[in-house]
Every structure is written in C-alpha cells, then in structure tokens.
PDB file of C-alpha atoms in Angstrom:
ATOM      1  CA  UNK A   1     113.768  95.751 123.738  1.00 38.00           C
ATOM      2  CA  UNK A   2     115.349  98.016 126.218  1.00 43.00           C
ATOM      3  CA  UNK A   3     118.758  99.519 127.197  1.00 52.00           C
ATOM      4  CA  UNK A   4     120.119 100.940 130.297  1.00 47.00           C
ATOM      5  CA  UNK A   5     121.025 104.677 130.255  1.00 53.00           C
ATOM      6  CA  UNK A   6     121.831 106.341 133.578  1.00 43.00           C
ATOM      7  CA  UNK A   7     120.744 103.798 135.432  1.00 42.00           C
ATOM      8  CA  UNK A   8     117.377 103.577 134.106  1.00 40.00           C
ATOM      9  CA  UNK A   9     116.266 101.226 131.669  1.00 42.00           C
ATOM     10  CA  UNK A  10     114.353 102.624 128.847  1.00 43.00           C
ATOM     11  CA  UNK A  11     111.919 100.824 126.152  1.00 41.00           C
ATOM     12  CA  UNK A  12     111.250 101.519 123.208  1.00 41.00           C
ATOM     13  CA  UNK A  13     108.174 103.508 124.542  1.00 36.00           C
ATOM     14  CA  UNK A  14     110.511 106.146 125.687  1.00 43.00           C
ATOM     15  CA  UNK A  15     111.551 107.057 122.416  1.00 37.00           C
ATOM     16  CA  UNK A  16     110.521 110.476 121.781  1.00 35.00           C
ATOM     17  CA  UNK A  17     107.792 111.151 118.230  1.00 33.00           C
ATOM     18  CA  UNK A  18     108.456 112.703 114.687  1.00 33.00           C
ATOM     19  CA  UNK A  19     110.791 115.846 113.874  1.00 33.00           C
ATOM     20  CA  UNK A  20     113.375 117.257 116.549  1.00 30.00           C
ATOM     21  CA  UNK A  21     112.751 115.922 119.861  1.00 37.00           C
ATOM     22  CA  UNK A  22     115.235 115.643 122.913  1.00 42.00           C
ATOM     23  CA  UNK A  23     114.257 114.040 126.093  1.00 40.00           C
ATOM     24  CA  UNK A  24     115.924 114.873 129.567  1.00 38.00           C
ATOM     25  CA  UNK A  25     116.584 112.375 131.746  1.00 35.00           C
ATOM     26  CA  UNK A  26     117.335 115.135 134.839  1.00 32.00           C
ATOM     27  CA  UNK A  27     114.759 113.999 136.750  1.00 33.00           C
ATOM     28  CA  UNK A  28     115.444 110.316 136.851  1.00 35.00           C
ATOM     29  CA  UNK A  29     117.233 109.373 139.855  1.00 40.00           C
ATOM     30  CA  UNK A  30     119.981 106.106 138.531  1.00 44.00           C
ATOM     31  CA  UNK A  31     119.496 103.115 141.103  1.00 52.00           C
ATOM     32  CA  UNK A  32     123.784 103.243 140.861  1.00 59.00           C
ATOM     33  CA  UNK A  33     126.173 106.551 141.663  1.00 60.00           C
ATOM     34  CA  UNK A  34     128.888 108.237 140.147  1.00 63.00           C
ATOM     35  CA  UNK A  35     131.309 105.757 137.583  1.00 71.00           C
ATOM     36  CA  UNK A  36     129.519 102.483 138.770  1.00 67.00           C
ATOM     37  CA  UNK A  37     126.577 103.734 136.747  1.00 67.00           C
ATOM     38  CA  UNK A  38     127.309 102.305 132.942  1.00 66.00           C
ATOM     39  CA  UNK A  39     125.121 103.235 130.097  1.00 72.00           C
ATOM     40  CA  UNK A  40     124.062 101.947 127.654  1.00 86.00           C
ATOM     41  CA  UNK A  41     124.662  98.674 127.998  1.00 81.00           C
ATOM     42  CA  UNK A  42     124.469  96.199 125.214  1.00 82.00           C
ATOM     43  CA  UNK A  43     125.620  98.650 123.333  1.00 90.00           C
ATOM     44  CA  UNK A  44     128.861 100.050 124.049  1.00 90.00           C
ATOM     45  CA  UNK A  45     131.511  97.915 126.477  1.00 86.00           C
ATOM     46  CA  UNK A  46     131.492  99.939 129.442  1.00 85.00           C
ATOM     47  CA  UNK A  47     130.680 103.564 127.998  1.00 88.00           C
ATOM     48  CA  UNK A  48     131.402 106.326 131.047  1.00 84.00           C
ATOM     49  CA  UNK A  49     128.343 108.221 132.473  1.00 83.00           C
ATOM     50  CA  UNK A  50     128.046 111.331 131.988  1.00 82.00           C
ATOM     51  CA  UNK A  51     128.564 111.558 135.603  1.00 82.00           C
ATOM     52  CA  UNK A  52     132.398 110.150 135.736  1.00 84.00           C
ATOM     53  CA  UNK A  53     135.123 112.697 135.806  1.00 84.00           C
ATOM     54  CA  UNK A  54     137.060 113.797 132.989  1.00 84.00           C
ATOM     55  CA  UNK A  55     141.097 113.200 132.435  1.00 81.00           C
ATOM     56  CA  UNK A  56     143.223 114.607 130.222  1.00 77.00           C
ATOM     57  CA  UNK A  57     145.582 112.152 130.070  1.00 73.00           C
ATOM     58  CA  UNK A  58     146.537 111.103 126.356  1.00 76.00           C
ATOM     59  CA  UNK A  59     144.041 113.283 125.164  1.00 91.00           C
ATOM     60  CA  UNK A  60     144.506 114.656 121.398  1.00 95.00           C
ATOM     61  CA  UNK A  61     144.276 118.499 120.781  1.00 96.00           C
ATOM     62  CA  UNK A  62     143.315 119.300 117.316  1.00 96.00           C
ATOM     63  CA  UNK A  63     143.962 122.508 115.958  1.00 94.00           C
ATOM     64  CA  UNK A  64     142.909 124.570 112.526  1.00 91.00           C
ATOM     65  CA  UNK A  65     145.560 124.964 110.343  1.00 90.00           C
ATOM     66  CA  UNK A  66     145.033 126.968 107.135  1.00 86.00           C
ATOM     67  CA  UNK A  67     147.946 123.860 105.262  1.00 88.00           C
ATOM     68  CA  UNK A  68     147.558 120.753 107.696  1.00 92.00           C
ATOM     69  CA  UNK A  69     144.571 118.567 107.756  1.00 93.00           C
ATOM     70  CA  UNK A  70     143.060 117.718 111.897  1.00 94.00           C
ATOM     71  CA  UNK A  71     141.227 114.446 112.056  1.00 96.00           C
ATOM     72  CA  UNK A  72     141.458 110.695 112.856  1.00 97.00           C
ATOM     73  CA  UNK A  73     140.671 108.414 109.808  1.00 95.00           C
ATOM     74  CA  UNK A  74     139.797 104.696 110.043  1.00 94.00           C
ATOM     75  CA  UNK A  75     138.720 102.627 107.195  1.00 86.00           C
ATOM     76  CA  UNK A  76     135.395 102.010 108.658  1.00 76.00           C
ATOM     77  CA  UNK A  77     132.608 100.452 111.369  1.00 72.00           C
ATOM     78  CA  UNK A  78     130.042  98.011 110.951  1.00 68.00           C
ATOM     79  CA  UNK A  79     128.035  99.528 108.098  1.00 71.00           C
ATOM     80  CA  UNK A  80     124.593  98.776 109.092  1.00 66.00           C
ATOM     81  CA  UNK A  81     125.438  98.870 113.200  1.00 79.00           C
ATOM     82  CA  UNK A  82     126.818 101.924 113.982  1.00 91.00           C
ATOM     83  CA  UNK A  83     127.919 101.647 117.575  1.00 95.00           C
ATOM     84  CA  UNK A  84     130.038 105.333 117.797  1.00 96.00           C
ATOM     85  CA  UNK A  85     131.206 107.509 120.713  1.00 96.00           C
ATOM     86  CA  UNK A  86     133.555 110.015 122.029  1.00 96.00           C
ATOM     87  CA  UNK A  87     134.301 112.904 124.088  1.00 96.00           C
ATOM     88  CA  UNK A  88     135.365 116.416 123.177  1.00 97.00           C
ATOM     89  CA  UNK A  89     135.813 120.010 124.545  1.00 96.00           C
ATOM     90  CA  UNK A  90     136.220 122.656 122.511  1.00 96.00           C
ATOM     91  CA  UNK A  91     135.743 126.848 122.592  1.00 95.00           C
ATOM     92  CA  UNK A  92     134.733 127.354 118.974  1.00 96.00           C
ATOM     93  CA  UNK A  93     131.235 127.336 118.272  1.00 96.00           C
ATOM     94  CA  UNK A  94     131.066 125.299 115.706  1.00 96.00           C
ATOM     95  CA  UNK A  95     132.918 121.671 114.915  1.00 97.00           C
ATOM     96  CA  UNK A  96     132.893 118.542 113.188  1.00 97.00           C
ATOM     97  CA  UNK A  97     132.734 115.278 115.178  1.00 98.00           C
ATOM     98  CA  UNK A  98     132.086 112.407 112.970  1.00 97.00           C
ATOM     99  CA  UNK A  99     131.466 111.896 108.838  1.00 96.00           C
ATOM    100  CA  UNK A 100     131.285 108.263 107.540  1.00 95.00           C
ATOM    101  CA  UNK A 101     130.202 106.423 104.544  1.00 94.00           C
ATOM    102  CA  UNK A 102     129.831 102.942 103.267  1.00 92.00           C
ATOM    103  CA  UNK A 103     129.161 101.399  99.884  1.00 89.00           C
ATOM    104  CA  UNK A 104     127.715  97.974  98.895  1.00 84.00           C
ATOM    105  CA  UNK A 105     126.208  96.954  95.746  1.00 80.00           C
ATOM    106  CA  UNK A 106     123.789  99.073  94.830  1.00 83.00           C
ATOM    107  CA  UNK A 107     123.142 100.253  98.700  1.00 88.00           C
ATOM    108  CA  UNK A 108     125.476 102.995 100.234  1.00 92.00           C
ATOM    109  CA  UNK A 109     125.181 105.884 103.130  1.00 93.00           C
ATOM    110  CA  UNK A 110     126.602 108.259 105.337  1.00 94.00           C
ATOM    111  CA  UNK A 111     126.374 109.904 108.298  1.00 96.00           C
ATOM    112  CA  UNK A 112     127.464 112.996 110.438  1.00 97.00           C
ATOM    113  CA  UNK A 113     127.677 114.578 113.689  1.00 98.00           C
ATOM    114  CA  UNK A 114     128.645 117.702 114.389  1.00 97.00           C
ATOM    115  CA  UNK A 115     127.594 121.111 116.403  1.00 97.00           C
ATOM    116  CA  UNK A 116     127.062 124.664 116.041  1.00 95.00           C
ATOM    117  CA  UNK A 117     125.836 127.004 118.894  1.00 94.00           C
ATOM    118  CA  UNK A 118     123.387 125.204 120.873  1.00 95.00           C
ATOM    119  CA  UNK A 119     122.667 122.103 118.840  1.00 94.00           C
ATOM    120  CA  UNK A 120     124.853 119.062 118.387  1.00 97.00           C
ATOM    121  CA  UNK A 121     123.004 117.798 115.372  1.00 96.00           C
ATOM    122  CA  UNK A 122     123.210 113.938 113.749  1.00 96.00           C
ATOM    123  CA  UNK A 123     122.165 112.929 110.217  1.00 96.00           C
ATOM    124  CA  UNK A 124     122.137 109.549 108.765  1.00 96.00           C
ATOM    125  CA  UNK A 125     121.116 108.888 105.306  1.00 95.00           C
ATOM    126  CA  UNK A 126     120.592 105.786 103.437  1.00 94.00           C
ATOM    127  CA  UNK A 127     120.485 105.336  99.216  1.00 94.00           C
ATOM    128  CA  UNK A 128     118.503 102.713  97.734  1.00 92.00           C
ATOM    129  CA  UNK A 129     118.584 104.314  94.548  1.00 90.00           C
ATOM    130  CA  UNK A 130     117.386 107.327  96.248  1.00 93.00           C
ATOM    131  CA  UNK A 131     118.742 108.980  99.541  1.00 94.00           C
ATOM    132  CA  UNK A 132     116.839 108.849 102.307  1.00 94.00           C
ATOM    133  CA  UNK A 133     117.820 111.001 105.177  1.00 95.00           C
ATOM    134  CA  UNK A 134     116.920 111.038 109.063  1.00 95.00           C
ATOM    135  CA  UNK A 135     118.294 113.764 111.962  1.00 95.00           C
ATOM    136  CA  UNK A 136     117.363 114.905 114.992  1.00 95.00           C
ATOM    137  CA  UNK A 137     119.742 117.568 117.207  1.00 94.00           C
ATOM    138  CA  UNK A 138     120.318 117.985 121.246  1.00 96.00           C
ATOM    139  CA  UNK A 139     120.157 121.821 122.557  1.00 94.00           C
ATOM    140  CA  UNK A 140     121.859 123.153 125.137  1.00 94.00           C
ATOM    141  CA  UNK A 141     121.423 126.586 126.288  1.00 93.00           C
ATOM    142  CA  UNK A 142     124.859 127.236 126.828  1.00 93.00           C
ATOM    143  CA  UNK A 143     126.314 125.776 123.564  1.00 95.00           C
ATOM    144  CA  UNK A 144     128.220 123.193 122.833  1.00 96.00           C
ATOM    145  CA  UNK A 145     131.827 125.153 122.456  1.00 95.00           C
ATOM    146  CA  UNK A 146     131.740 125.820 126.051  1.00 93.00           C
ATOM    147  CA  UNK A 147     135.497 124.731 126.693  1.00 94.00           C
ATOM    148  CA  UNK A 148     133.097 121.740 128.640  1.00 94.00           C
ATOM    149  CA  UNK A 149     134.253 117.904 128.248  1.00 95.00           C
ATOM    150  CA  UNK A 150     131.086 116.233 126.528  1.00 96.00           C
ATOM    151  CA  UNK A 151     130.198 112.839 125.970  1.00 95.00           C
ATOM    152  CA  UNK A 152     128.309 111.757 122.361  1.00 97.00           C
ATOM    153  CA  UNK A 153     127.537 108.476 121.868  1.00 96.00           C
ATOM    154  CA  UNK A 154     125.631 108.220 118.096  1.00 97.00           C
ATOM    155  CA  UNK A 155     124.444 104.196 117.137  1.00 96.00           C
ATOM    156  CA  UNK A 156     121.722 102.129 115.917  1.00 93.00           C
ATOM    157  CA  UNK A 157     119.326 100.225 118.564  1.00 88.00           C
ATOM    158  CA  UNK A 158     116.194  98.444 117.561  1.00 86.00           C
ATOM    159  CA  UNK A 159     116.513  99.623 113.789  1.00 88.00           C
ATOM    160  CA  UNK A 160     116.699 102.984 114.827  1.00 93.00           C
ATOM    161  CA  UNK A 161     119.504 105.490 115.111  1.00 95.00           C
ATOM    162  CA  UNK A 162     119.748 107.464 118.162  1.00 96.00           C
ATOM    163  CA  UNK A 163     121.770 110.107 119.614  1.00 97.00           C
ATOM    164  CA  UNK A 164     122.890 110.449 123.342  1.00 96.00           C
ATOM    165  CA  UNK A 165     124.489 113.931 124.339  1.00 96.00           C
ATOM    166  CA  UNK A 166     125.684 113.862 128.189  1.00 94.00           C
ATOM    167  CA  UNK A 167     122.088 113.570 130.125  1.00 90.00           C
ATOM    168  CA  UNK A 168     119.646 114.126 126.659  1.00 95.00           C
ATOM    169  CA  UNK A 169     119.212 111.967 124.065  1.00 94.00           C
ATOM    170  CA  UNK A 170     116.802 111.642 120.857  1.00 95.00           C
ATOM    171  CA  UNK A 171     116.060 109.520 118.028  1.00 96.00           C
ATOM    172  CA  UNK A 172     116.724 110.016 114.363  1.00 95.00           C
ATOM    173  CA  UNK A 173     113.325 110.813 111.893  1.00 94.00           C
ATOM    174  CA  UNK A 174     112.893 111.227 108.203  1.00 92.00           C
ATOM    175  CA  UNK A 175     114.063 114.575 107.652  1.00 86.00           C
ATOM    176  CA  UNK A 176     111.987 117.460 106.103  1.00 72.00           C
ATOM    177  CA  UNK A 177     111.452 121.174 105.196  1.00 59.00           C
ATOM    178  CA  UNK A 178     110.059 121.604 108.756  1.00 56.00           C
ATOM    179  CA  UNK A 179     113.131 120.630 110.470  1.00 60.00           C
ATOM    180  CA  UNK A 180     115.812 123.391 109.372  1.00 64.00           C
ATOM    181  CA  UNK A 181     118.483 121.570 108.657  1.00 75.00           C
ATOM    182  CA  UNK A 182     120.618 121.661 105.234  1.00 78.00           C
ATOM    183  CA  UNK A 183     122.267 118.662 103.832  1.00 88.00           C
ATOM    184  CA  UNK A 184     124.455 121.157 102.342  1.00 87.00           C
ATOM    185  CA  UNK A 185     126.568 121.390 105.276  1.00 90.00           C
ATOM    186  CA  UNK A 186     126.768 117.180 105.166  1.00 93.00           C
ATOM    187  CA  UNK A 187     129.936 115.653 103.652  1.00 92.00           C
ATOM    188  CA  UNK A 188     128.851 113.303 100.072  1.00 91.00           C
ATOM    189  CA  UNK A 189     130.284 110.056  99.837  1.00 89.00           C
ATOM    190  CA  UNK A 190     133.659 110.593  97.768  1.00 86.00           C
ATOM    191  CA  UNK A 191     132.988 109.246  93.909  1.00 84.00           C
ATOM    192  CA  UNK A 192     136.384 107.755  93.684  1.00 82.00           C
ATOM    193  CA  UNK A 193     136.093 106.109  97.113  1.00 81.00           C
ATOM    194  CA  UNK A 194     135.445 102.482  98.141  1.00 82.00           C
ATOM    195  CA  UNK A 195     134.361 100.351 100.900  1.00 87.00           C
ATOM    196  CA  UNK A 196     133.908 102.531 103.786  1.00 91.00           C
ATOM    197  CA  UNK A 197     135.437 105.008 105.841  1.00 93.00           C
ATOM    198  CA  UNK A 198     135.315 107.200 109.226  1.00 95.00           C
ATOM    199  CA  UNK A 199     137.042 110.778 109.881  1.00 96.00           C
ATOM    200  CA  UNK A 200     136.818 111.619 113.694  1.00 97.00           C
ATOM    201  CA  UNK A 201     137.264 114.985 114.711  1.00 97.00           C
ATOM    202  CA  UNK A 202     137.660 116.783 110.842  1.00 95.00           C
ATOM    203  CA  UNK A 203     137.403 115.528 107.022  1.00 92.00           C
ATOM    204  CA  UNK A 204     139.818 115.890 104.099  1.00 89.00           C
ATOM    205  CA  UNK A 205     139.899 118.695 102.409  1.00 84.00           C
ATOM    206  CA  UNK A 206     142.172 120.296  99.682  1.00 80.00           C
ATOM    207  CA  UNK A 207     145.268 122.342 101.872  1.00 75.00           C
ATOM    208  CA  UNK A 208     147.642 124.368 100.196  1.00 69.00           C
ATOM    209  CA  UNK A 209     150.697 122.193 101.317  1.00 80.00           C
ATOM    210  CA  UNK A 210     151.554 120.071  98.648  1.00 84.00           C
ATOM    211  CA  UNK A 211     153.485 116.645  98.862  1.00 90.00           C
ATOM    212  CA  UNK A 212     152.662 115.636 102.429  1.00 93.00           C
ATOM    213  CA  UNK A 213     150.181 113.077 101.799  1.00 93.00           C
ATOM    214  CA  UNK A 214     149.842 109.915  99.193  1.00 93.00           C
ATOM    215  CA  UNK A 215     148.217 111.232  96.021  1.00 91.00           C
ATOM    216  CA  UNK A 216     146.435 107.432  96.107  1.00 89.00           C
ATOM    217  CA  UNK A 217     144.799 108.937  99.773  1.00 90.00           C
ATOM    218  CA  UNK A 218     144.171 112.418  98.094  1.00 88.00           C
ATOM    219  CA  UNK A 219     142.849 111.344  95.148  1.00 87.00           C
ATOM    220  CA  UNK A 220     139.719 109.342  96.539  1.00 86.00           C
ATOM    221  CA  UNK A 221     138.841 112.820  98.075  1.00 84.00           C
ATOM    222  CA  UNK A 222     139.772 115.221  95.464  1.00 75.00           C
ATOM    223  CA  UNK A 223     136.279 116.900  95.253  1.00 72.00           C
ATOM    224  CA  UNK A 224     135.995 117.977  98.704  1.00 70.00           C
ATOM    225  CA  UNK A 225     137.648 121.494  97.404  1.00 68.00           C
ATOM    226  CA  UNK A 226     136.683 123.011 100.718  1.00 77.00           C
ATOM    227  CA  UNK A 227     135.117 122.649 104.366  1.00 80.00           C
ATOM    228  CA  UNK A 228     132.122 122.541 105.469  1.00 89.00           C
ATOM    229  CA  UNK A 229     131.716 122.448 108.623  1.00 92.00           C
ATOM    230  CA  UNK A 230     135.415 122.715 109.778  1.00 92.00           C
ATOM    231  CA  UNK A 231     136.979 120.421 111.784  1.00 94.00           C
ATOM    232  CA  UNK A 232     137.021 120.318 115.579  1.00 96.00           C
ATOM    233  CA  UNK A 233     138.916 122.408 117.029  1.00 96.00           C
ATOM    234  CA  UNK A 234     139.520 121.354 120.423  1.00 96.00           C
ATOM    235  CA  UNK A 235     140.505 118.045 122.381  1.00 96.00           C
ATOM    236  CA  UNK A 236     139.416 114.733 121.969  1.00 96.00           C
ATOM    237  CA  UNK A 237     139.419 111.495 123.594  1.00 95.00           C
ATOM    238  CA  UNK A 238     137.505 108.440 124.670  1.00 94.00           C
ATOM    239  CA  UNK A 239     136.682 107.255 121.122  1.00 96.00           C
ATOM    240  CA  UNK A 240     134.383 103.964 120.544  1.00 95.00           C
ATOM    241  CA  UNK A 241     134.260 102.198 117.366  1.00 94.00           C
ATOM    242  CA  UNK A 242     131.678  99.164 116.858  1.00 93.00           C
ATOM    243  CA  UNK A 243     130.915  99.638 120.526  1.00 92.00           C
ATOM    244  CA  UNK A 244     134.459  99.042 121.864  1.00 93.00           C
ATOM    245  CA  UNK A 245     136.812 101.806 123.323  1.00 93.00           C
ATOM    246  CA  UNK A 246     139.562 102.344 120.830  1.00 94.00           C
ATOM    247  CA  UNK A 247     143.430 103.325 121.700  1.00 94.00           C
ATOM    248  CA  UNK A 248     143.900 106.503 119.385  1.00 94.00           C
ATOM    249  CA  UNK A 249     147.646 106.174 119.295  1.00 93.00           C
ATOM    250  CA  UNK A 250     147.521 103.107 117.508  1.00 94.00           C
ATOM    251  CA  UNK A 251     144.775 104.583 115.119  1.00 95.00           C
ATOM    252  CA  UNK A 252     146.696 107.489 114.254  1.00 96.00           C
ATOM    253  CA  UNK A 253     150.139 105.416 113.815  1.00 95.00           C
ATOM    254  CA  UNK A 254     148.498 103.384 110.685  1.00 95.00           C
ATOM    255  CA  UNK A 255     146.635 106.692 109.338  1.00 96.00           C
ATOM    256  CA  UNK A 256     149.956 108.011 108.904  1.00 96.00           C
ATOM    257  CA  UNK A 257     151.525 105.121 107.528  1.00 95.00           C
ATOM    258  CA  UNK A 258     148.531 104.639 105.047  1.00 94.00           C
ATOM    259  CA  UNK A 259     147.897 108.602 104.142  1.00 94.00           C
ATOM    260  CA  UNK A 260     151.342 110.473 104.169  1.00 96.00           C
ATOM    261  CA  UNK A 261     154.643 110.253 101.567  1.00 96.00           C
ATOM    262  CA  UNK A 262     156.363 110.223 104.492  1.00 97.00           C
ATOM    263  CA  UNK A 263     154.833 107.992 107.789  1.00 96.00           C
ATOM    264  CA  UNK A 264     157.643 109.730 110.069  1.00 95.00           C
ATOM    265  CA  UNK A 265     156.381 113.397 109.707  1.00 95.00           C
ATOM    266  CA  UNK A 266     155.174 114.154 112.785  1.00 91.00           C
ATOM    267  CA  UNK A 267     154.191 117.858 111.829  1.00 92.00           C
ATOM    268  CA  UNK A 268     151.816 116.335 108.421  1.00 94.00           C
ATOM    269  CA  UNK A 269     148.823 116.481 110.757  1.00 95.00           C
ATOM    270  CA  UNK A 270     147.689 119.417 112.936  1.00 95.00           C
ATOM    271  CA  UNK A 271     147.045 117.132 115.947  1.00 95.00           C
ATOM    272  CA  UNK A 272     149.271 116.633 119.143  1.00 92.00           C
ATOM    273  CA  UNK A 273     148.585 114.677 122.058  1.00 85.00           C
ATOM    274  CA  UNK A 274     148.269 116.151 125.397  1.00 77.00           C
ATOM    275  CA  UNK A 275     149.918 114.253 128.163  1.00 60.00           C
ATOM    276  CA  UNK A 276     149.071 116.037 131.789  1.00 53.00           C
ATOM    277  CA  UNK A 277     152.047 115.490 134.408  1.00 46.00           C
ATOM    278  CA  UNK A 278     151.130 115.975 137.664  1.00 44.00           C
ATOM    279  CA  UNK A 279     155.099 116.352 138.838  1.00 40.00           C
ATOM    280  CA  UNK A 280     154.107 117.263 142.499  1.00 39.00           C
ATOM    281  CA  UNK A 281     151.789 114.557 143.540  1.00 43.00           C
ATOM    282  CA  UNK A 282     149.154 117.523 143.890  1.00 41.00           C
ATOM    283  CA  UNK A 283     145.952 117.332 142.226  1.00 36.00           C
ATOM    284  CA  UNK A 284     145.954 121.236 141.680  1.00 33.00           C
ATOM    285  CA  UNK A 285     148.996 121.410 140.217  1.00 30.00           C
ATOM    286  CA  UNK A 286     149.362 119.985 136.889  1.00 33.00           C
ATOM    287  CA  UNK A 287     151.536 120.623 133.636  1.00 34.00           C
ATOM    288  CA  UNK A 288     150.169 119.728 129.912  1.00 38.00           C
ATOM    289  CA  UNK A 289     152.690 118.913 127.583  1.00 39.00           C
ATOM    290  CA  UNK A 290     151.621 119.405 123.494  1.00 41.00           C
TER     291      UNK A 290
END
C-alpha cells in the first residue's frame, strides 16, 4: 500500500526502522506546485501541503490562564483509525496538541502529541490487559515554539501509526528505555470516564475557579489535579477529525453547552477567536480582532 505525500508516493518500504527515526523528504522534488500538491491522500480529504500559505482568518488563540481551562473537547474519533491533524503557532517552548482515549470491553488506549524544544513527540498506547506503548518524535533545529504556523497530521496507515510534521515524517515503534521518553508526562485515561474522548490544544485540569463548569464534566476528570504538559499556548486552526476538516466554531458551541453551568459564558474558556480584517484592501495592512 502506498500514500501520496508531497507529491511523491511512498510504500511501505519508505517507512523508516526501530526507535526514533525521522525521514526528510527535502530532496524530493513533488511532480505538482504550491496548493495543487495534496498529501496524503486516502487519508485526509484534501489536507494542505506544507507548502500552501497560512491565514489567520477564524483562527483560535489559546492562552494560559492560572483559573480558565484552553482546549477544544470532542467526544471522540474512530478508535482504532485515527485520522488527526491541525495547525498551530506558538512562542512557548513547550505545548500540548492532542490527548485522546477510548474504552471498549476489555481493550482501551490513548494517545498524545505534543512538543518541547526541538521535538514534536507522538505516543500511542494500546491495553490488552497490559499497555503497550509506541512513539517516535520529529526534530527541528529551531524548535517548535518558533511563533512559525506548522502543520501535524498524526493517523494510522497500514496498521501503523505515523506522524507527519511539515516536510518530515516518522513512524511509531514499541517504546523503550533507549528512547528517552517518559510516559509520565502522558495524560491516563480518566477512571470515571467512558466511551472516548479528544482535547485539542490543552486537557482538563483542576482550576481554582469554581462553578463554571458541570460537576457531571468535572467529575469524569477529577484526578487530573495538575498539568502536565500545559496546554498550547498559541493559535490554532485547520483541525481534522476522522480525516475530514472540522469547523471549530461549531465544535466549541456544543463543548460549551455540554461542559459549562452556564453555555452563554463566553469568558469560561481562555480561548478567543482571531478574525484578521484587512479594512484597506492591502495585503500589508491588516487588523486582528481577539
């Protein structure tokens, strides 16, 4: 099996061995240009390259407040096909991007993306009756709290669970004490919780302001007592769920009818959209409204 990503299909062969690898794809030339080049295909409905331009428009900018919770929450994607992406910039040098979880029977999981530094770093583990978990991380020498937009796309493909960051990519493999990462800095799956779930952009975590959101919404994530890593902090936009570009507005409307005591505060959440007005017809002259 093969998918397209810039412009290039890649097999299976391509996929890079054991332990943290990335693969650049800088030197491939794609037999397309610019936007007309879509990757991934068969994955994701018509997910940008990392080549298209970047606009503001209806972006979200989510900010760290020390009594307001900063994320997007929807119930949940396909458990076993996880088809997620998105695009953030952000100046903080560390941030959470995605945490999910899903529970069946006796199977459940979860997984997480986020970055610190230089790596943007994706787990995914899987419990049987034992967790078993695979990772794999995407440097950049730079960092990834640049102020930069960046496209992530994180999804299963041939039984495997990749991650593509802008131009790089790798594939997820059993993790181990060779690979330096912690699952301590990975969000559990809730004990109270059920079914599944997805934060974009943050995770709950007990805030100091009290009475803002539904104690039947707390209570399924009492035990996360504090962060770990915090939420983004930064904009966001482009979001994918099960492979299909999502509208965020509508996303956030139902979170805050399903998670707040009152579904008309507009301040229960530190997140504000970012509408750019370009009042002069001029390209270098724009305003952002927050």
């Amino acid at each position: 099996m093969s998918l397209l990503l810039l412009g290039r299909t890649l097999s299976r062969t391509s996929i890079p061995g054991p332990g943290f690898r990335t693969y650049r794809h800088s030197q491939f030339r794609p037999s397309c240009s610019g936007c007309e080049c879509k990757i991934l295909a068969g994955v994701f409905q018509d997910f940008p390259s990392f080549t298209c331009p970047h606009k503001e428009d209806d972006a979200y900018h989510l900010i760290r407040d020390p009594d307001r919770l900063s994320f997007f929450y929807h119930p949940g994607p396909s458990k076993e096909n996880l088809r997620l992406g998105l695009s953030y910039k952000s100046e903080s040098d560390i941030g959470l991007l995605l945490f999910g979880f899903w529970q069946e029977d006796e199977r459940k999981g979860r997984f997480q993306v986020h970055y610190r530094g230089r790596h943007l770093i994706a787990i995914h583990c899987v419990n049987d009756g034992e967790e078993v978990c695979k990772s794999c991380s995407v440097q950049k020498t730079q960092g990834f709290g640049n102020d930069q937009w960046t496209r992530v796309a994180f999804f299963n493909y041939a039984n495997e669970m990749s991650l593509v960051v802008d131009r790089d990519a790798c594939v997820l493999r059993e993790l181990n004490a060779q690979d330096g990462l912690s699952l301590a800095e990975v969000y559990s799956i809730p004990a109270l919780a059920t079914g599944s779930a997805l934060f974009i952009g943050g995770m709950y975590y007990e805030k100091k302001k009290s009475g803002v959101y539904l104690p039947s919404f707390e209570h399924k994530f009492f035990e996360n007592t504090r962060e770990k890593v915090p939420s983004l902090r930064g904009c966001l936009k482009d979001v994918y769920i099960d492979g299909d570009r999502i509208d965020l507005s509508t996303i956030f409307s139902r979170q805050m009818q399903h998670t707040l005591v009152d579904a008309g505060d507009e301040s229960a959440y530190a997140v504000e959209v970012i509408v750019s007005l370009n009042i002069f017809n001029d390209p270098f002259f724009t305003v952002t409204k927050k």
